[in-house]
Amino acid sequence: MIHDNIAGAVGNTPVVRLTRLFRDEPFEVLAKLEYLNPLGSMKDRAARHVIESWLADGTVCPGTRLVESSSGNFGIALAALAPLYGLRVTCVLDPNTSATNLAILDSLGADLDMVWERDAGGGYLETRLARVRELVARDPAVVWVNQYANDLCWQAHYEQTAAEILTQVPDGLDVLVAAVSTTATLQGIARRLRGRWPALRVVAVDAFGSVIFGGPSAPRRLPGHGSSRVPELAATLEHDDVVYVRDEEAVAGCHTLLRSEGILAGASSGAVVSALRSVAPSLPAGARVLTLFADRGERYMDLVYAGTADARPADLREPVDVR
């Protein structure tokens, strides 16, 4: 199939069986490789769905500026896809933005708005959100995407990602294990899959120090996994279990995944690998488990892949809160 642009190439990512990583287990683990989306992450899906939905209902039109507090995958997806529809993008960032992501966003032509003042919690999240609100209030032509509260984000995965899974794994699933941040991915997929398989067990993989499920806030260093605020979308998340993973465990999981399966994935994928080890004793023989590897590992080279699985990178020994 030939697409008119990269927006048409979003989705239809493959599913692979992790035959080496879990070879000695009595259950089967499948992974949907979301990092093979054109911009390198599953956020491509939500970005495209939001843009196309808003263009269709008149929320935005060519020339509208989208603004989002994002220095990672969602910002990159918006920055690449929005101009294809005649839209402009402003990403509100903070000093914790990685040099790689900053270079990507700049190369894509996004307007970068950096905040420097820490918020009351010692991070930057509330400062970034205040800046977003300021930009929206100042210009009626600016629209805030707000991935933490935008129902279109989980609907993208309900309508697209989960539909692909139903086609790719028609024989059924017993367990869904996925990392959370905004919770949109897990919410959209779980809702649709449970419509087919009501007994599906849904396991959310969160970061130690994240507050999504009411845990105490603590410093975190790995971006794209967990959150220092409770996403509005989380209020309707349907899940059975939560597994918390520390930064160093996620790093070790990334190294194990690369070494065993040749998959170079991001930090949340390493967290999923660690979480699967935790839930393994509770999985019945013959169970079929599905997970998702959300983004590429190249964006985490300095943070995750420097060192070995047995020796954590130096900058993880003194974690910095990514709020």
Coordinates of C-alpha atoms in Angstrom, one line a residue:
M1 CA 0.0 0.0 0.0
I2 CA 1.3 3.5 -0.9
H3 CA 0.2 6.3 1.4
D4 CA 0.0 10.0 0.6
N5 CA 2.0 10.9 3.7
I6 CA 3.3 9.4 7.0
A7 CA -0.1 9.9 8.7
G8 CA -1.4 7.0 6.6
A9 CA 1.4 4.8 7.8
V10 CA 0.4 5.1 11.5
G11 CA -0.8 1.8 12.9
N12 CA -0.8 -1.8 11.7
T13 CA 2.2 -2.6 13.9
P14 CA 3.2 -6.2 14.2
V15 CA 2.8 -8.6 17.1
V16 CA 5.7 -10.9 18.0
R17 CA 6.0 -13.9 20.3
L18 CA 8.7 -13.4 23.0
T19 CA 10.1 -16.9 22.7
R20 CA 13.5 -16.4 24.3
L21 CA 12.7 -14.0 27.1
F22 CA 10.0 -16.3 28.6
R23 CA 11.1 -19.7 27.2
D24 CA 11.0 -21.4 30.5
E25 CA 7.6 -20.2 31.5
P26 CA 4.4 -22.2 31.1
F27 CA 2.6 -19.2 29.5
E28 CA 2.9 -17.3 26.2
V29 CA 3.8 -13.6 25.9
L30 CA 3.0 -11.6 22.8
A31 CA 4.2 -8.1 22.3
K32 CA 2.7 -5.5 19.9
L33 CA 5.6 -3.4 18.6
E34 CA 4.2 0.1 18.8
Y35 CA 7.7 1.6 18.4
L36 CA 7.4 0.8 14.7
N37 CA 5.0 3.6 14.1
P38 CA 6.4 6.3 11.8
L39 CA 7.5 8.7 14.6
G40 CA 8.7 5.9 16.8
S41 CA 5.9 5.5 19.4
M42 CA 2.3 4.7 20.0
K43 CA 1.6 8.4 20.6
D44 CA 1.4 8.7 16.8
R45 CA -2.0 7.1 17.0
A46 CA -3.5 9.5 19.5
A47 CA -1.9 12.6 17.7
R48 CA -3.4 11.6 14.4
H49 CA -6.8 10.7 15.9
V50 CA -7.1 14.0 17.8
I51 CA -6.1 16.1 14.8
E52 CA -8.4 14.3 12.3
S53 CA -11.3 14.3 14.8
W54 CA -11.0 18.0 15.5
L55 CA -10.7 18.9 11.9
A56 CA -13.8 16.9 11.2
D57 CA -15.9 18.6 13.9
G58 CA -14.5 22.1 13.4
T59 CA -12.6 22.4 16.7
V60 CA -9.6 23.3 14.7
C61 CA -9.0 24.4 11.1
P62 CA -5.9 25.0 9.0
G63 CA -3.8 27.7 10.7
T64 CA -4.8 26.7 14.2
R65 CA -2.0 26.4 16.7
L66 CA -2.0 23.3 18.9
V67 CA -0.2 23.6 22.3
E68 CA 0.8 20.8 24.6
S69 CA 2.9 20.3 27.6
S70 CA 5.1 17.6 26.2
S71 CA 8.8 17.1 25.7
G72 CA 8.5 13.5 24.6
N73 CA 6.7 11.2 22.2
F74 CA 3.4 13.0 22.0
G75 CA 5.0 16.3 21.3
I76 CA 7.1 14.7 18.6
A77 CA 4.1 13.1 17.0
L78 CA 2.2 16.3 17.0
A79 CA 5.1 18.3 15.6
A80 CA 5.5 15.9 12.7
L81 CA 1.8 15.2 11.9
A82 CA 0.1 18.5 12.5
P83 CA 1.8 20.4 9.7
L84 CA 0.5 17.8 7.2
Y85 CA -3.0 19.1 8.0
G86 CA -2.0 22.8 8.0
L87 CA -1.7 23.1 11.8
R88 CA 1.1 24.6 13.9
V89 CA 2.4 23.3 17.2
T90 CA 3.9 24.7 20.3
C91 CA 5.4 22.4 22.9
V92 CA 5.9 23.6 26.4
L93 CA 9.1 22.1 27.8
D94 CA 11.3 22.2 30.9
P95 CA 15.1 21.8 31.5
N96 CA 14.7 18.1 32.0
T97 CA 13.9 17.6 28.3
S98 CA 16.4 15.3 26.8
A99 CA 18.9 16.7 24.3
T100 CA 17.7 14.1 21.8
N101 CA 14.1 15.1 22.0
L102 CA 14.9 18.7 22.0
A103 CA 16.8 18.3 18.8
I104 CA 14.0 16.3 17.2
L105 CA 11.3 18.8 18.1
D106 CA 13.4 21.6 16.9
S107 CA 14.2 19.8 13.6
L108 CA 10.5 19.2 13.1
G109 CA 9.8 22.9 13.3
A110 CA 7.8 23.0 16.5
D111 CA 7.7 26.2 18.5
L112 CA 9.5 25.4 21.7
D113 CA 8.5 27.3 24.8
M114 CA 10.8 26.5 27.8
V115 CA 9.8 27.1 31.4
W116 CA 12.5 27.5 34.0
E117 CA 10.8 28.0 37.3
R118 CA 10.1 24.9 39.4
D119 CA 6.6 24.4 40.9
A120 CA 5.8 24.0 44.6
G121 CA 6.5 20.3 44.4
G122 CA 10.0 20.8 43.2
G123 CA 9.3 19.8 39.6
Y124 CA 8.1 21.6 36.5
L125 CA 4.7 20.1 35.7
E126 CA 2.5 22.7 37.3
T127 CA 4.7 25.5 35.8
R128 CA 4.3 24.0 32.3
L129 CA 0.6 23.6 32.7
A130 CA 0.3 27.2 33.9
R131 CA 2.2 28.3 30.8
V132 CA -0.1 26.3 28.6
R133 CA -3.2 28.0 30.1
E134 CA -1.5 31.4 29.7
L135 CA -1.0 30.7 25.9
V136 CA -4.6 29.6 25.5
A137 CA -6.0 32.6 27.3
R138 CA -3.9 35.0 25.4
D139 CA -4.8 33.8 21.9
P140 CA -8.3 32.3 21.0
A141 CA -6.7 30.6 18.0
V142 CA -4.6 28.4 20.3
V143 CA -6.1 25.0 21.3
W144 CA -4.7 22.9 24.1
V145 CA -4.6 19.2 23.2
N146 CA -4.3 18.0 26.9
Q147 CA -3.5 14.4 26.5
Y148 CA -4.2 13.7 30.2
A149 CA -7.9 14.6 29.9
N150 CA -8.7 14.2 26.2
D151 CA -11.1 11.3 25.6
L152 CA -10.0 11.2 21.9
C153 CA -6.7 9.8 23.1
W154 CA -8.1 6.6 24.6
Q155 CA -10.7 6.4 21.8
A156 CA -7.8 6.2 19.3
H157 CA -6.6 3.0 20.9
Y158 CA -10.2 1.6 21.3
E159 CA -10.9 2.2 17.6
Q160 CA -7.4 1.4 16.1
T161 CA -5.0 -0.4 18.3
A162 CA -7.5 -2.8 19.9
A163 CA -9.2 -3.4 16.6
E164 CA -5.8 -4.5 15.2
I165 CA -5.2 -6.8 18.2
L166 CA -8.6 -8.5 17.7
T167 CA -7.6 -9.3 14.1
Q168 CA -4.0 -10.3 15.0
V169 CA -4.9 -12.5 18.0
P170 CA -8.3 -13.9 17.1
D171 CA -7.9 -17.0 19.3
G172 CA -8.1 -14.9 22.5
L173 CA -6.1 -13.4 25.3
D174 CA -6.0 -14.0 29.1
V175 CA -4.0 -11.1 30.3
L176 CA -3.2 -7.6 29.1
V177 CA -0.1 -5.9 30.7
A178 CA 0.7 -2.3 29.7
A179 CA 2.6 0.7 31.1
V180 CA 0.7 3.8 32.1
S181 CA 1.2 7.5 32.0
T182 CA -1.9 9.3 30.8
T183 CA -3.6 5.8 31.0
A184 CA -5.2 6.4 27.5
T185 CA -3.5 3.4 25.9
L186 CA -4.5 0.8 28.5
Q187 CA -8.0 2.3 28.9
G188 CA -8.8 2.2 25.2
I189 CA -7.4 -1.3 24.6
A190 CA -8.8 -2.9 27.7
R191 CA -12.4 -1.6 27.0
R192 CA -12.5 -3.0 23.6
L193 CA -10.8 -6.3 24.3
R194 CA -13.1 -7.0 27.3
G195 CA -16.0 -6.5 25.0
R196 CA -14.8 -9.7 23.3
W197 CA -13.1 -11.4 26.2
P198 CA -14.9 -10.3 29.5
A199 CA -12.6 -12.3 31.7
L200 CA -9.5 -10.6 30.5
R201 CA -7.1 -9.6 33.4
V202 CA -5.8 -6.1 33.0
V203 CA -2.5 -5.2 34.7
A204 CA -1.3 -1.6 34.8
V205 CA 2.5 -1.1 35.1
D206 CA 3.3 2.1 36.9
A207 CA 6.5 3.8 38.0
F208 CA 7.6 3.8 41.6
G209 CA 7.0 7.4 42.7
S210 CA 4.1 8.0 40.3
V211 CA 0.8 9.1 41.9
I212 CA -1.6 7.8 39.3
F213 CA -3.1 5.2 41.6
G214 CA -2.7 7.2 44.9
G215 CA 0.8 6.2 45.8
P216 CA 3.2 8.7 47.4
S217 CA 5.2 10.9 45.0
A218 CA 9.0 10.2 44.8
P219 CA 11.8 11.2 42.5
R220 CA 11.8 9.5 39.1
R221 CA 14.3 9.8 36.2
L222 CA 12.8 8.0 33.3
P223 CA 10.3 9.9 31.2
G224 CA 7.2 8.6 29.5
H225 CA 6.2 6.2 32.4
G226 CA 4.2 7.2 35.4
S227 CA 2.9 10.7 36.3
S228 CA 3.3 13.2 39.1
R229 CA -0.4 14.2 38.8
V230 CA -3.5 12.0 38.5
P231 CA -4.6 12.1 34.8
E232 CA -8.3 12.9 34.4
L233 CA -8.6 9.9 32.1
A234 CA -7.6 7.6 35.0
A235 CA -11.0 8.1 36.7
T236 CA -12.6 5.7 34.2
L237 CA -9.7 3.2 33.8
E238 CA -10.7 -0.4 34.2
H239 CA -7.9 -2.6 35.6
D240 CA -7.4 -5.4 38.0
D241 CA -3.8 -5.0 39.3
V242 CA -1.1 -2.4 39.5
V243 CA 2.6 -3.3 39.4
Y244 CA 5.1 -0.7 40.5
V245 CA 8.6 -0.7 38.8
R246 CA 11.6 1.3 39.9
D247 CA 13.8 3.1 37.4
E248 CA 16.7 0.7 37.8
E249 CA 14.4 -2.3 37.3
A250 CA 13.1 -0.7 34.0
V251 CA 16.6 -0.2 32.9
A252 CA 17.5 -3.8 33.6
G253 CA 14.4 -4.9 31.8
C254 CA 15.4 -2.9 28.7
H255 CA 18.8 -4.6 28.6
T256 CA 17.3 -8.0 29.1
L257 CA 14.8 -7.4 26.3
L258 CA 17.6 -6.2 23.9
R259 CA 19.9 -9.1 24.8
S260 CA 17.3 -11.8 24.5
E261 CA 15.0 -10.7 21.7
G262 CA 17.0 -8.1 19.9
I263 CA 14.4 -5.5 20.6
L264 CA 15.7 -1.9 21.3
A265 CA 12.8 -0.3 23.1
G266 CA 12.2 2.6 25.5
A267 CA 12.1 2.7 29.3
S268 CA 8.4 1.8 29.7
S269 CA 9.0 -1.4 27.7
G270 CA 11.7 -2.4 30.2
A271 CA 9.3 -1.7 33.0
V272 CA 6.8 -4.0 31.4
V273 CA 9.4 -6.8 31.2
S274 CA 10.1 -6.3 34.9
A275 CA 6.4 -6.4 35.7
L276 CA 5.9 -9.5 33.7
R277 CA 8.5 -11.2 35.9
S278 CA 6.5 -10.0 39.0
V279 CA 3.2 -11.4 37.8
A280 CA 4.6 -14.6 36.4
P281 CA 3.9 -16.7 39.5
S282 CA 0.2 -15.8 39.3
L283 CA -0.3 -16.7 35.7
P284 CA -1.9 -20.1 35.0
A285 CA -0.2 -22.6 32.7
G286 CA -1.2 -22.0 29.1
A287 CA -2.2 -18.4 29.6
R288 CA -1.7 -16.0 26.7
V289 CA -0.4 -12.6 27.7
L290 CA -0.3 -9.5 25.5
T291 CA 1.9 -6.4 26.1
L292 CA 2.9 -3.4 24.1
F293 CA 6.4 -1.9 23.6
A294 CA 5.5 1.8 23.4
D295 CA 8.6 3.5 21.9
R296 CA 12.0 3.2 20.4
G297 CA 15.1 2.8 22.5
E298 CA 17.3 5.2 20.5
R299 CA 15.8 8.2 22.4
Y300 CA 17.0 6.6 25.7
M301 CA 20.6 5.8 24.7
D302 CA 22.3 8.0 27.3
L303 CA 19.7 7.4 30.0
V304 CA 19.0 3.7 29.7
Y305 CA 21.6 2.0 27.5
A306 CA 24.8 3.4 28.9
G307 CA 26.2 0.6 31.1
T308 CA 24.9 -2.9 31.5
A309 CA 21.9 -4.5 33.1
D310 CA 24.0 -5.2 36.2
A311 CA 25.5 -1.7 36.5
R312 CA 23.0 1.1 36.3
P313 CA 23.9 4.3 34.4
A314 CA 25.5 6.8 36.8
D315 CA 22.6 9.4 36.4
L316 CA 20.1 6.8 37.7
R317 CA 21.9 6.4 41.0
E318 CA 20.9 9.9 41.9
P319 CA 17.4 10.1 40.4
V320 CA 15.9 13.5 39.4
D321 CA 12.1 14.0 39.6
V322 CA 10.7 14.3 36.0
R323 CA 7.6 16.2 37.2

